[in-house]
Amino acid sequence: MTQSLNRPDEAPRTSPDTAAAALALGDDALVLSHRLGEWAGHAPVLEEEVALANIALDLLGQARVLLGTVGDEDELAYLREERAFRNLQLVEQPNGDFAHTIVRQLYFSAYQHLLYAQLADGETEFAPLAAKAVKEVAYHQDHALQWTLRLGDGTEESHTRMQRAVDALWRFTGEMFQPVPGLDLDQEELQAGWTATVTTTLRQATLTVPDGPQTGAWRAGAGRQGLHTEPFGRMLAEMQHLHRSHPGASW
């Protein structure tokens, strides 16, 4: 049996701000891990199925460490309601076709790599995890980059699908650069680095970079505040079904 997260005789493991930051980063990794896991048995080629599964497992490992600093990782993953999740809306977007999955991964891994690089150089509780995870995420980013170049500058069909994905997911990127309590980050450096990386990659792939700033007067997405898009509810129901159907079970 798992222990309750709200036992009055237990002191908080971390400060409220640190716990909130760990929850946000952990939810990002958990949700995207599940989305990538949905490709099992459906990837375009066997090698790619293995690659996506490995990325999903890396993210799941990150999620376990981060959520474990807040409370019981199983309870946090399987017993919270939708509004209690603090992940970016970007990572909860459906896989769509393979192009959508690759663009989603490009956007997020470019952000996550820069974020962990900053955290690894700091002196917070996140530094040890970030120092390890930044190496994993470098592979995630390179994987997405190579596929972006291959598909963007490929056939007319692959180019069209990639451009459609680039445009459809762009509006979810602004949320990545909103401050997260508990994370001491240079947000301007983070956004500038991300913009430069993604812009360069898209142009090399002969894809058009969408117009509009990621931050400023226009901001899309409020996943960090617990407001999620419609597909997230369906994904969460699927992810939590087994645990909720057999509470306390172990195998």
Short mmCIF file of C-alpha atoms in Angstrom, two decimals:
data_model
loop_
_atom_site.label_atom_id
_atom_site.label_comp_id
_atom_site.label_asym_id
_atom_site.label_seq_id
_atom_site.Cartn_x
_atom_site.Cartn_y
_atom_site.Cartn_z
CA MET A 1 0.00 0.00 0.00
CA THR A 2 1.24 3.49 -0.78
CA GLN A 3 1.27 6.16 1.89
CA SER A 4 -0.93 9.22 1.75
CA LEU A 5 0.62 12.45 0.55
CA ASN A 6 -1.20 14.39 3.25
CA ARG A 7 -0.20 12.68 6.48
CA PRO A 8 -0.13 15.41 9.18
CA ASP A 9 2.79 13.79 11.04
CA GLU A 10 5.14 14.10 8.08
CA ALA A 11 7.17 17.26 7.47
CA PRO A 12 7.45 18.49 3.88
CA ARG A 13 10.47 17.06 2.11
CA THR A 14 11.27 20.31 0.35
CA SER A 15 10.32 23.97 0.47
CA PRO A 16 7.00 24.84 -1.19
CA ASP A 17 8.68 26.61 -4.11
CA THR A 18 11.11 23.74 -4.71
CA ALA A 19 8.27 21.24 -4.54
CA ALA A 20 6.23 23.27 -7.02
CA ALA A 21 9.16 23.41 -9.44
CA ALA A 22 9.83 19.67 -9.09
CA LEU A 23 6.15 19.00 -9.76
CA ALA A 24 6.15 21.15 -12.91
CA LEU A 25 9.29 19.57 -14.37
CA GLY A 26 8.26 16.10 -13.27
CA ASP A 27 4.84 16.43 -14.86
CA ASP A 28 6.42 17.59 -18.13
CA ALA A 29 8.57 14.47 -18.23
CA LEU A 30 5.81 12.11 -17.09
CA VAL A 31 3.21 13.29 -19.58
CA LEU A 32 5.55 13.36 -22.57
CA SER A 33 6.87 9.93 -21.59
CA HIS A 34 3.32 8.57 -21.76
CA ARG A 35 2.66 10.25 -25.10
CA LEU A 36 5.81 8.74 -26.62
CA GLY A 37 4.92 5.38 -25.13
CA GLU A 38 1.72 5.45 -27.18
CA TRP A 39 3.88 4.83 -30.26
CA ALA A 40 4.69 1.29 -29.06
CA GLY A 41 3.60 -1.02 -31.87
CA HIS A 42 2.76 1.91 -34.15
CA ALA A 43 6.07 3.58 -35.07
CA PRO A 44 6.89 3.78 -38.79
CA VAL A 45 9.92 1.47 -38.49
CA LEU A 46 11.20 -0.90 -35.77
CA GLU A 47 14.35 1.13 -35.13
CA GLU A 48 12.28 4.23 -34.50
CA GLU A 49 9.99 2.35 -32.13
CA VAL A 50 13.05 1.45 -30.05
CA ALA A 51 14.34 5.04 -30.17
CA LEU A 52 11.03 6.54 -29.03
CA ALA A 53 10.73 3.94 -26.28
CA ASN A 54 14.21 4.80 -25.01
CA ILE A 55 13.40 8.52 -24.96
CA ALA A 56 10.18 7.75 -23.10
CA LEU A 57 12.11 5.72 -20.51
CA ASP A 58 14.64 8.54 -20.03
CA LEU A 59 11.79 10.95 -19.38
CA LEU A 60 10.08 8.51 -17.04
CA GLY A 61 13.29 8.22 -15.04
CA GLN A 62 13.46 11.99 -14.74
CA ALA A 63 9.82 12.09 -13.65
CA ARG A 64 10.38 9.50 -10.93
CA VAL A 65 13.26 11.46 -9.40
CA LEU A 66 11.44 14.78 -9.56
CA LEU A 67 8.09 13.54 -8.28
CA GLY A 68 9.85 11.51 -5.61
CA THR A 69 11.15 14.73 -4.07
CA VAL A 70 7.55 15.88 -3.61
CA GLY A 71 5.83 12.73 -2.36
CA ASP A 72 4.85 9.23 -3.40
CA GLU A 73 5.52 9.04 -7.14
CA ASP A 74 2.73 6.53 -7.82
CA GLU A 75 0.11 8.58 -6.04
CA LEU A 76 1.23 11.72 -7.81
CA ALA A 77 1.07 10.02 -11.20
CA TYR A 78 -2.11 8.00 -10.82
CA LEU A 79 -4.33 9.61 -8.19
CA ARG A 80 -4.23 13.33 -8.94
CA GLU A 81 -7.05 14.99 -10.81
CA GLU A 82 -6.46 16.84 -14.07
CA ARG A 83 -6.32 20.32 -12.51
CA ALA A 84 -3.54 19.21 -10.14
CA PHE A 85 -1.07 18.55 -12.97
CA ARG A 86 1.38 21.34 -13.75
CA ASN A 87 2.83 20.23 -17.09
CA LEU A 88 3.18 22.43 -20.13
CA GLN A 89 0.31 22.17 -22.56
CA LEU A 90 2.82 21.38 -25.30
CA VAL A 91 3.74 17.96 -23.95
CA GLU A 92 0.14 16.82 -23.60
CA GLN A 93 -0.72 17.38 -27.24
CA PRO A 94 -1.70 14.18 -29.09
CA ASN A 95 0.93 12.39 -31.15
CA GLY A 96 -0.94 13.05 -34.39
CA ASP A 97 1.08 11.84 -37.32
CA PHE A 98 4.83 11.21 -37.04
CA ALA A 99 5.56 14.81 -38.08
CA HIS A 100 3.60 16.18 -35.11
CA THR A 101 5.48 13.91 -32.73
CA ILE A 102 8.85 15.02 -34.10
CA VAL A 103 8.04 18.74 -33.99
CA ARG A 104 6.67 18.44 -30.46
CA GLN A 105 9.91 16.68 -29.48
CA LEU A 106 12.04 19.30 -31.20
CA TYR A 107 10.32 22.18 -29.42
CA PHE A 108 10.40 20.52 -26.00
CA SER A 109 13.85 18.92 -26.07
CA ALA A 110 15.47 22.18 -27.20
CA TYR A 111 13.83 23.87 -24.20
CA GLN A 112 14.60 21.07 -21.75
CA HIS A 113 18.25 20.85 -22.78
CA LEU A 114 18.81 24.56 -22.18
CA LEU A 115 16.86 24.44 -18.92
CA TYR A 116 18.85 21.51 -17.53
CA ALA A 117 22.12 23.09 -18.66
CA GLN A 118 21.33 26.14 -16.54
CA LEU A 119 20.22 24.03 -13.56
CA ALA A 120 23.31 21.82 -13.79
CA ASP A 121 25.50 24.91 -13.34
CA GLY A 122 23.57 26.06 -10.29
CA GLU A 123 23.61 25.06 -6.64
CA THR A 124 19.98 24.06 -6.15
CA GLU A 125 18.53 20.63 -5.35
CA PHE A 126 18.02 20.14 -9.09
CA ALA A 127 21.71 20.34 -10.04
CA PRO A 128 22.56 16.60 -9.64
CA LEU A 129 19.56 15.48 -11.69
CA ALA A 130 20.16 18.16 -14.31
CA ALA A 131 23.82 17.19 -14.72
CA LYS A 132 22.78 13.65 -15.61
CA ALA A 133 19.62 14.47 -17.54
CA VAL A 134 21.24 17.11 -19.78
CA LYS A 135 23.25 14.32 -21.43
CA GLU A 136 20.11 12.29 -22.09
CA VAL A 137 18.24 15.28 -23.43
CA ALA A 138 21.11 16.11 -25.80
CA TYR A 139 20.32 12.81 -27.53
CA HIS A 140 16.59 13.57 -27.52
CA GLN A 141 17.25 16.92 -29.18
CA ASP A 142 19.62 15.47 -31.78
CA HIS A 143 17.10 12.73 -32.60
CA ALA A 144 14.36 15.30 -33.20
CA LEU A 145 16.73 17.55 -35.15
CA GLN A 146 17.81 14.78 -37.54
CA TRP A 147 14.22 13.79 -38.25
CA THR A 148 13.21 17.43 -38.75
CA LEU A 149 15.92 17.86 -41.38
CA ARG A 150 15.09 14.55 -43.03
CA LEU A 151 11.35 15.15 -43.26
CA GLY A 152 11.35 18.92 -43.78
CA ASP A 153 13.75 18.70 -46.70
CA GLY A 154 12.37 15.39 -47.93
CA THR A 155 9.41 14.70 -50.17
CA GLU A 156 6.66 17.18 -50.90
CA GLU A 157 4.36 15.17 -48.64
CA SER A 158 6.78 15.02 -45.70
CA HIS A 159 7.54 18.74 -46.03
CA THR A 160 3.84 19.61 -46.04
CA ARG A 161 3.17 17.52 -42.94
CA MET A 162 6.12 18.98 -41.09
CA GLN A 163 5.07 22.54 -41.88
CA ARG A 164 1.57 21.77 -40.71
CA ALA A 165 2.96 20.46 -37.42
CA VAL A 166 5.33 23.41 -36.99
CA ASP A 167 2.43 25.84 -37.37
CA ALA A 168 -0.04 23.88 -35.22
CA LEU A 169 2.26 23.44 -32.20
CA TRP A 170 3.95 26.86 -32.28
CA ARG A 171 1.24 28.49 -30.18
CA PHE A 172 2.07 26.23 -27.24
CA THR A 173 5.72 27.32 -27.04
CA GLY A 174 5.22 30.63 -25.22
CA GLU A 175 4.39 28.89 -21.96
CA MET A 176 7.92 27.46 -21.74
CA PHE A 177 9.34 30.90 -20.99
CA GLN A 178 7.03 31.89 -18.18
CA PRO A 179 8.81 31.94 -14.79
CA VAL A 180 8.38 28.86 -12.59
CA PRO A 181 8.53 29.50 -8.83
CA GLY A 182 11.44 27.61 -7.32
CA LEU A 183 13.59 27.70 -10.46
CA ASP A 184 16.36 30.28 -10.60
CA LEU A 185 16.69 30.65 -14.36
CA ASP A 186 17.74 33.34 -16.78
CA GLN A 187 14.49 33.36 -18.75
CA GLU A 188 15.80 35.76 -21.40
CA GLU A 189 18.80 33.52 -22.06
CA LEU A 190 16.54 30.48 -22.15
CA GLN A 191 14.18 32.01 -24.69
CA ALA A 192 16.97 33.44 -26.84
CA GLY A 193 18.79 30.11 -26.93
CA TRP A 194 15.65 28.19 -27.76
CA THR A 195 14.61 30.62 -30.49
CA ALA A 196 18.04 30.51 -32.10
CA THR A 197 18.22 26.70 -32.01
CA VAL A 198 14.72 26.06 -33.32
CA THR A 199 14.83 28.81 -35.93
CA THR A 200 18.14 27.54 -37.31
CA THR A 201 16.87 23.95 -37.43
CA LEU A 202 13.61 24.83 -39.16
CA ARG A 203 15.34 26.95 -41.77
CA GLN A 204 17.89 24.23 -42.47
CA ALA A 205 14.94 21.89 -42.97
CA THR A 206 13.47 24.37 -45.53
CA LEU A 207 10.54 25.00 -43.19
CA THR A 208 8.98 28.41 -42.53
CA VAL A 209 9.31 29.77 -39.00
CA PRO A 210 5.89 30.99 -37.78
CA ASP A 211 5.41 34.63 -36.90
CA GLY A 212 4.72 35.91 -33.41
CA PRO A 213 6.71 36.18 -30.19
CA GLN A 214 6.78 33.40 -27.62
CA THR A 215 6.37 35.85 -24.73
CA GLY A 216 5.18 39.39 -24.17
CA ALA A 217 1.61 40.57 -24.67
CA TRP A 218 0.61 37.28 -26.31
CA ARG A 219 0.99 34.10 -24.31
CA ALA A 220 -0.71 30.80 -24.97
CA GLY A 221 -1.10 27.97 -22.52
CA ALA A 222 -1.78 27.76 -18.81
CA GLY A 223 -0.77 24.20 -18.03
CA ARG A 224 1.47 25.42 -15.22
CA GLN A 225 -1.69 26.76 -13.56
CA GLY A 226 -3.54 23.47 -13.98
CA LEU A 227 -5.53 24.44 -17.08
CA HIS A 228 -5.19 21.82 -19.78
CA THR A 229 -6.41 21.10 -23.29
CA GLU A 230 -9.20 18.64 -24.01
CA PRO A 231 -6.94 15.75 -25.15
CA PHE A 232 -5.18 15.71 -21.78
CA GLY A 233 -8.26 14.49 -19.91
CA ARG A 234 -8.60 11.50 -22.21
CA MET A 235 -4.90 10.71 -21.93
CA LEU A 236 -5.01 10.95 -18.14
CA ALA A 237 -8.01 8.62 -17.91
CA GLU A 238 -6.12 6.01 -19.92
CA MET A 239 -2.90 6.45 -17.95
CA GLN A 240 -4.61 6.16 -14.56
CA HIS A 241 -7.22 3.51 -15.36
CA LEU A 242 -5.36 0.40 -14.18
CA HIS A 243 -4.13 1.92 -10.93
CA ARG A 244 -7.53 3.32 -10.03
CA SER A 245 -9.31 0.08 -10.95
CA HIS A 246 -7.08 -2.02 -8.67
CA PRO A 247 -6.07 0.21 -5.74
CA GLY A 248 -3.27 -1.19 -3.61
CA ALA A 249 -2.42 -3.95 -6.09
CA SER A 250 1.21 -4.88 -6.67
CA TRP A 251 2.99 -7.25 -8.98
#
